[in-house]
mmCIF file of C-alpha atoms in Angstrom:
data_model
loop_
_atom_site.group_PDB
_atom_site.id
_atom_site.type_symbol
_atom_site.label_atom_id
_atom_site.label_comp_id
_atom_site.label_asym_id
_atom_site.label_seq_id
_atom_site.Cartn_x
_atom_site.Cartn_y
_atom_site.Cartn_z
ATOM 1 C CA UNK C 1 -18.877 27.464 204.000
ATOM 2 C CA UNK C 2 -17.098 28.134 200.596
ATOM 3 C CA UNK C 3 -17.197 31.353 199.724
ATOM 4 C CA UNK C 4 -19.452 32.146 196.819
ATOM 5 C CA UNK C 5 -17.292 33.097 193.394
ATOM 6 C CA UNK C 6 -18.016 36.678 192.103
ATOM 7 C CA UNK C 7 -20.315 36.290 188.896
ATOM 8 C CA UNK C 8 -18.042 37.024 186.092
ATOM 9 C CA UNK C 9 -20.830 39.490 184.694
ATOM 10 C CA UNK C 10 -18.937 42.178 186.839
ATOM 11 C CA UNK C 11 -15.589 41.798 185.567
ATOM 12 C CA UNK C 12 -17.008 42.185 181.945
ATOM 13 C CA UNK C 13 -19.188 44.837 182.544
ATOM 14 C CA UNK C 14 -15.823 46.541 183.980
ATOM 15 C CA UNK C 15 -14.058 46.019 180.717
ATOM 16 C CA UNK C 16 -16.902 47.199 178.538
ATOM 17 C CA UNK C 17 -17.155 50.482 180.435
ATOM 18 C CA UNK C 18 -13.302 50.805 180.279
ATOM 19 C CA UNK C 19 -13.678 49.834 176.549
ATOM 20 C CA UNK C 20 -16.415 52.021 175.544
ATOM 21 C CA UNK C 21 -14.588 55.271 177.521
ATOM 22 C CA UNK C 22 -11.221 54.650 175.420
ATOM 23 C CA UNK C 23 -13.089 54.095 172.213
ATOM 24 C CA UNK C 24 -15.691 57.190 172.701
ATOM 25 C CA UNK C 25 -12.365 58.991 173.387
ATOM 26 C CA UNK C 26 -10.579 57.868 170.266
ATOM 27 C CA UNK C 27 -13.431 58.332 167.786
ATOM 28 C CA UNK C 28 -14.221 61.539 169.046
ATOM 29 C CA UNK C 29 -10.830 63.345 168.443
ATOM 30 C CA UNK C 30 -9.743 63.666 172.406
ATOM 31 C CA UNK C 31 -7.254 61.043 171.700
ATOM 32 C CA UNK C 32 -4.818 62.363 168.802
ATOM 33 C CA UNK C 33 -3.635 60.154 165.678
ATOM 34 C CA UNK C 34 0.155 58.873 167.068
ATOM 35 C CA UNK C 35 -0.558 59.670 171.149
ATOM 36 C CA UNK C 36 0.779 57.115 173.443
ATOM 37 C CA UNK C 37 -1.755 55.829 175.843
ATOM 38 C CA UNK C 38 0.273 54.715 178.638
ATOM 39 C CA UNK C 39 -1.377 52.346 181.203
ATOM 40 C CA UNK C 40 -0.421 53.473 184.193
ATOM 41 C CA UNK C 41 -1.419 57.358 183.663
ATOM 42 C CA UNK C 42 -5.071 55.785 181.899
ATOM 43 C CA UNK C 43 -5.650 53.375 184.681
ATOM 44 C CA UNK C 44 -5.236 55.835 187.710
ATOM 45 C CA UNK C 45 -7.387 58.665 185.507
ATOM 46 C CA UNK C 46 -10.023 55.878 185.291
ATOM 47 C CA UNK C 47 -9.398 54.132 188.835
ATOM 48 C CA UNK C 48 -9.255 50.866 187.291
ATOM 49 C CA UNK C 49 -6.336 48.300 187.779
ATOM 50 C CA UNK C 50 -4.654 47.962 184.278
ATOM 51 C CA UNK C 51 -6.123 44.424 183.407
ATOM 52 C CA UNK C 52 -9.043 45.682 181.992
ATOM 53 C CA UNK C 53 -7.301 48.179 180.045
ATOM 54 C CA UNK C 54 -4.827 45.964 178.510
ATOM 55 C CA UNK C 55 -7.828 44.036 177.257
ATOM 56 C CA UNK C 56 -9.608 47.009 176.114
ATOM 57 C CA UNK C 57 -6.501 48.322 174.361
ATOM 58 C CA UNK C 58 -6.219 44.778 172.725
ATOM 59 C CA UNK C 59 -9.939 44.938 171.315
ATOM 60 C CA UNK C 60 -9.186 48.405 170.008
ATOM 61 C CA UNK C 61 -6.391 47.081 168.413
ATOM 62 C CA UNK C 62 -8.739 44.685 166.901
ATOM 63 C CA UNK C 63 -11.085 47.538 165.803
ATOM 64 C CA UNK C 64 -8.203 49.238 164.128
ATOM 65 C CA UNK C 65 -8.329 52.409 166.463
ATOM 66 C CA UNK C 66 -5.053 51.498 167.973
ATOM 67 C CA UNK C 67 -1.203 49.944 167.606
ATOM 68 C CA UNK C 68 -0.209 47.647 170.220
ATOM 69 C CA UNK C 69 3.422 47.005 169.800
ATOM 70 C CA UNK C 70 5.064 43.931 172.596
ATOM 71 C CA UNK C 71 7.522 45.774 175.064
ATOM 72 C CA UNK C 72 6.666 49.322 173.483
ATOM 73 C CA UNK C 73 3.099 50.194 174.582
ATOM 74 C CA UNK C 74 0.041 51.134 172.239
ATOM 75 C CA UNK C 75 -0.711 54.240 170.382
ATOM 76 C CA UNK C 76 -3.705 56.053 168.416
ATOM 77 C CA UNK C 77 -3.382 54.910 165.373
ATOM 78 C CA UNK C 78 -2.179 57.057 162.827
ATOM 79 C CA UNK C 79 -3.597 56.680 159.656
ATOM 80 C CA UNK C 80 -2.355 58.093 156.420
ATOM 81 C CA UNK C 81 -3.309 59.328 153.439
ATOM 82 C CA UNK C 82 -3.322 55.954 151.869
ATOM 83 C CA UNK C 83 -5.867 54.680 154.780
ATOM 84 C CA UNK C 84 -7.991 57.815 154.171
ATOM 85 C CA UNK C 85 -8.244 57.268 150.419
ATOM 86 C CA UNK C 86 -9.047 53.933 151.000
ATOM 87 C CA UNK C 87 -12.119 54.164 153.472
ATOM 88 C CA UNK C 88 -13.360 57.281 151.495
ATOM 89 C CA UNK C 89 -13.351 55.594 148.383
ATOM 90 C CA UNK C 90 -14.992 52.175 149.987
ATOM 91 C CA UNK C 91 -17.711 54.730 151.609
ATOM 92 C CA UNK C 92 -18.404 55.961 148.112
ATOM 93 C CA UNK C 93 -19.338 52.605 146.877
ATOM 94 C CA UNK C 94 -21.431 51.356 150.167
ATOM 95 C CA UNK C 95 -23.469 54.393 150.655
ATOM 96 C CA UNK C 96 -24.254 55.202 146.767
ATOM 97 C CA UNK C 97 -25.901 51.011 146.806
ATOM 98 C CA UNK C 98 -27.718 52.084 149.991
ATOM 99 C CA UNK C 99 -28.877 55.172 148.343
ATOM 100 C CA UNK C 100 -30.120 52.741 145.087
ATOM 101 C CA UNK C 101 -31.960 50.423 147.483
ATOM 102 C CA UNK C 102 -33.394 53.267 149.234
ATOM 103 C CA UNK C 103 -34.667 54.540 145.785
ATOM 104 C CA UNK C 104 -36.023 51.094 144.502
ATOM 105 C CA UNK C 105 -38.187 50.353 147.856
ATOM 106 C CA UNK C 106 -40.193 52.972 149.504
ATOM 107 C CA UNK C 107 -37.844 55.362 150.653
ATOM 108 C CA UNK C 108 -40.633 57.376 152.978
ATOM 109 C CA UNK C 109 -39.364 56.266 155.933
ATOM 110 C CA UNK C 110 -36.056 56.559 155.226
ATOM 111 C CA UNK C 111 -36.834 59.717 154.064
ATOM 112 C CA UNK C 112 -38.514 60.893 157.735
ATOM 113 C CA UNK C 113 -35.613 59.518 159.745
ATOM 114 C CA UNK C 114 -32.833 61.331 157.693
ATOM 115 C CA UNK C 115 -34.881 64.349 157.641
ATOM 116 C CA UNK C 116 -34.955 63.638 161.262
ATOM 117 C CA UNK C 117 -31.183 63.669 161.442
ATOM 118 C CA UNK C 118 -30.557 66.463 159.901
ATOM 119 C CA UNK C 119 -32.807 68.381 161.900
ATOM 120 C CA UNK C 120 -31.458 67.429 164.646
ATOM 121 C CA UNK C 121 -28.072 68.122 163.152
ATOM 122 C CA UNK C 122 -29.191 71.910 162.483
ATOM 123 C CA UNK C 123 -30.014 72.533 166.031
ATOM 124 C CA UNK C 124 -26.814 70.954 167.162
ATOM 125 C CA UNK C 125 -24.516 72.942 164.681
ATOM 126 C CA UNK C 126 -26.751 76.539 165.640
ATOM 127 C CA UNK C 127 -25.848 75.692 169.599
ATOM 128 C CA UNK C 128 -22.255 75.226 168.716
ATOM 129 C CA UNK C 129 -22.354 71.532 169.844
ATOM 130 C CA UNK C 130 -19.813 70.368 167.871
ATOM 131 C CA UNK C 131 -19.393 66.671 169.324
ATOM 132 C CA UNK C 132 -23.660 66.619 169.034
ATOM 133 C CA UNK C 133 -23.096 67.228 165.098
ATOM 134 C CA UNK C 134 -20.090 64.736 165.102
ATOM 135 C CA UNK C 135 -22.619 62.187 166.315
ATOM 136 C CA UNK C 136 -25.351 62.978 164.453
ATOM 137 C CA UNK C 137 -23.299 62.989 161.170
ATOM 138 C CA UNK C 138 -22.478 59.330 161.827
ATOM 139 C CA UNK C 139 -26.132 58.626 162.601
ATOM 140 C CA UNK C 140 -27.135 59.904 159.152
ATOM 141 C CA UNK C 141 -25.231 57.488 157.320
ATOM 142 C CA UNK C 142 -25.818 54.709 159.968
ATOM 143 C CA UNK C 143 -28.846 55.298 159.196
ATOM 144 C CA UNK C 144 -28.619 55.470 155.519
ATOM 145 C CA UNK C 145 -27.268 52.241 155.433
ATOM 146 C CA UNK C 146 -29.564 50.603 157.731
ATOM 147 C CA UNK C 147 -32.741 51.687 155.883
ATOM 148 C CA UNK C 148 -31.435 49.679 152.659
ATOM 149 C CA UNK C 149 -32.739 46.859 154.103
ATOM 150 C CA UNK C 150 -29.637 44.727 153.437
ATOM 151 C CA UNK C 151 -27.666 42.704 155.566
ATOM 152 C CA UNK C 152 -24.825 41.751 153.869
ATOM 153 C CA UNK C 153 -23.971 45.677 153.261
ATOM 154 C CA UNK C 154 -24.974 46.340 156.786
ATOM 155 C CA UNK C 155 -22.139 43.964 157.955
ATOM 156 C CA UNK C 156 -19.431 45.714 155.655
ATOM 157 C CA UNK C 157 -20.385 49.235 157.165
ATOM 158 C CA UNK C 158 -20.227 47.921 160.543
ATOM 159 C CA UNK C 159 -16.842 46.382 160.012
ATOM 160 C CA UNK C 160 -15.265 50.071 159.106
ATOM 161 C CA UNK C 161 -17.885 52.424 160.872
ATOM 162 C CA UNK C 162 -15.359 52.971 163.965
ATOM 163 C CA UNK C 163 -12.670 54.218 161.899
ATOM 164 C CA UNK C 164 -15.488 56.334 159.528
ATOM 165 C CA UNK C 165 -16.643 57.670 163.058
ATOM 166 C CA UNK C 166 -12.826 58.117 164.375
ATOM 167 C CA UNK C 167 -11.999 60.165 160.992
ATOM 168 C CA UNK C 168 -15.060 62.008 160.651
ATOM 169 C CA UNK C 169 -14.852 63.690 163.891
ATOM 170 C CA UNK C 170 -11.387 64.800 163.283
ATOM 171 C CA UNK C 171 -12.996 65.827 159.742
ATOM 172 C CA UNK C 172 -15.297 67.865 161.362
ATOM 173 C CA UNK C 173 -13.068 69.977 163.448
ATOM 174 C CA UNK C 174 -11.494 71.490 160.864
ATOM 175 C CA UNK C 175 -14.899 73.050 159.489
ATOM 176 C CA UNK C 176 -15.203 76.470 160.335
ATOM 177 C CA UNK C 177 -19.149 77.139 160.383
ATOM 178 C CA UNK C 178 -20.170 73.702 161.738
ATOM 179 C CA UNK C 179 -23.596 74.347 160.492
ATOM 180 C CA UNK C 180 -22.503 73.832 156.868
ATOM 181 C CA UNK C 181 -21.872 70.406 158.063
ATOM 182 C CA UNK C 182 -25.750 70.234 158.540
ATOM 183 C CA UNK C 183 -26.684 71.930 155.565
ATOM 184 C CA UNK C 184 -24.588 69.740 152.903
ATOM 185 C CA UNK C 185 -27.225 66.522 154.057
ATOM 186 C CA UNK C 186 -30.042 68.185 152.846
ATOM 187 C CA UNK C 187 -29.870 68.196 149.017
ATOM 188 C CA UNK C 188 -28.834 64.567 149.376
ATOM 189 C CA UNK C 189 -32.376 63.722 151.244
ATOM 190 C CA UNK C 190 -34.259 65.918 148.746
ATOM 191 C CA UNK C 191 -32.634 64.149 146.026
ATOM 192 C CA UNK C 192 -33.796 60.702 147.468
ATOM 193 C CA UNK C 193 -37.271 61.463 147.790
ATOM 194 C CA UNK C 194 -37.566 62.452 144.313
ATOM 195 C CA UNK C 195 -36.103 59.238 143.539
ATOM 196 C CA UNK C 196 -33.278 60.678 141.547
ATOM 197 C CA UNK C 197 -30.234 58.090 142.004
ATOM 198 C CA UNK C 198 -27.797 60.024 139.285
ATOM 199 C CA UNK C 199 -28.425 63.015 141.618
ATOM 200 C CA UNK C 200 -28.153 61.519 144.943
ATOM 201 C CA UNK C 201 -24.920 59.186 143.846
ATOM 202 C CA UNK C 202 -23.019 62.825 142.450
ATOM 203 C CA UNK C 203 -24.463 64.282 146.125
ATOM 204 C CA UNK C 204 -22.975 61.611 148.004
ATOM 205 C CA UNK C 205 -19.928 61.160 146.248
ATOM 206 C CA UNK C 206 -19.044 65.019 146.411
ATOM 207 C CA UNK C 207 -19.932 64.573 150.166
ATOM 208 C CA UNK C 208 -17.479 62.386 150.743
ATOM 209 C CA UNK C 209 -14.731 63.028 148.638
ATOM 210 C CA UNK C 210 -14.993 66.891 149.574
ATOM 211 C CA UNK C 211 -14.587 65.450 153.364
ATOM 212 C CA UNK C 212 -11.849 63.010 152.484
ATOM 213 C CA UNK C 213 -10.077 66.018 150.664
ATOM 214 C CA UNK C 214 -10.202 68.449 153.875
ATOM 215 C CA UNK C 215 -8.749 65.490 155.877
ATOM 216 C CA UNK C 216 -5.939 64.630 153.702
ATOM 217 C CA UNK C 217 -4.877 68.522 153.247
ATOM 218 C CA UNK C 218 -3.810 68.830 156.710
ATOM 219 C CA UNK C 219 -3.587 65.056 157.990
ATOM 220 C CA UNK C 220 0.377 64.767 158.092
ATOM 221 C CA UNK C 221 0.317 68.036 159.540
ATOM 222 C CA UNK C 222 -2.548 66.972 162.415
ATOM 223 C CA UNK C 223 -0.268 63.832 162.994
ATOM 224 C CA UNK C 224 2.944 65.558 163.451
ATOM 225 C CA UNK C 225 1.520 68.379 165.739
ATOM 226 C CA UNK C 226 -0.125 64.978 167.894
ATOM 227 C CA UNK C 227 3.255 63.933 167.687
ATOM 228 C CA UNK C 228 4.981 66.882 169.505
ATOM 229 C CA UNK C 229 2.248 67.654 172.148
ATOM 230 C CA UNK C 230 2.637 64.068 172.996
ATOM 231 C CA UNK C 231 6.651 64.295 173.525
ATOM 232 C CA UNK C 232 5.983 67.370 175.420
#
């Protein structure tokens, strides 16, 4: 009797688990910019073969989180200051557009969703949970985009969201008081509730620009430190 082939979904599931683990480690800042991702070491740590690991690295390369150089291996993509400038200038456009659409429609649902994010973010900050703050911070901005009800806007946002998550996690690590990360979101909610687009736009631009400036200020030094740590 011919042996029954194993269902391919098992292999796919393994690849997805490897991919999600690596992606989370990168966007949470556990792997730093410029850090080599050595297949043999990662495979041993995760208890998997190199095949699903290699597939995951190729996907992460397409997502812009990893650089894969043939015959040289993979490294966490070290964004430069121009990358950050471009990413954050695009964020300003996308998020202010989303805010305008929320204001033009019934924004009560958006207000409740964003206030829920704010409350959770503040609770995580008061508990000293930086990872939780970063996760809810991302959810706040994802929610603002989603509540705009504009499919093409959401598709565009999703195309850059992983890089947004990556740099937001690195930025939040540079905040001395993580409660301030939560507090910075409350005026945005209040301006949305007041249907004051001029104020919302100004607050979002200042909020995003301050994050960009905080990152750019020490980015080159952070990348250099990561490279030195990797070398040792």
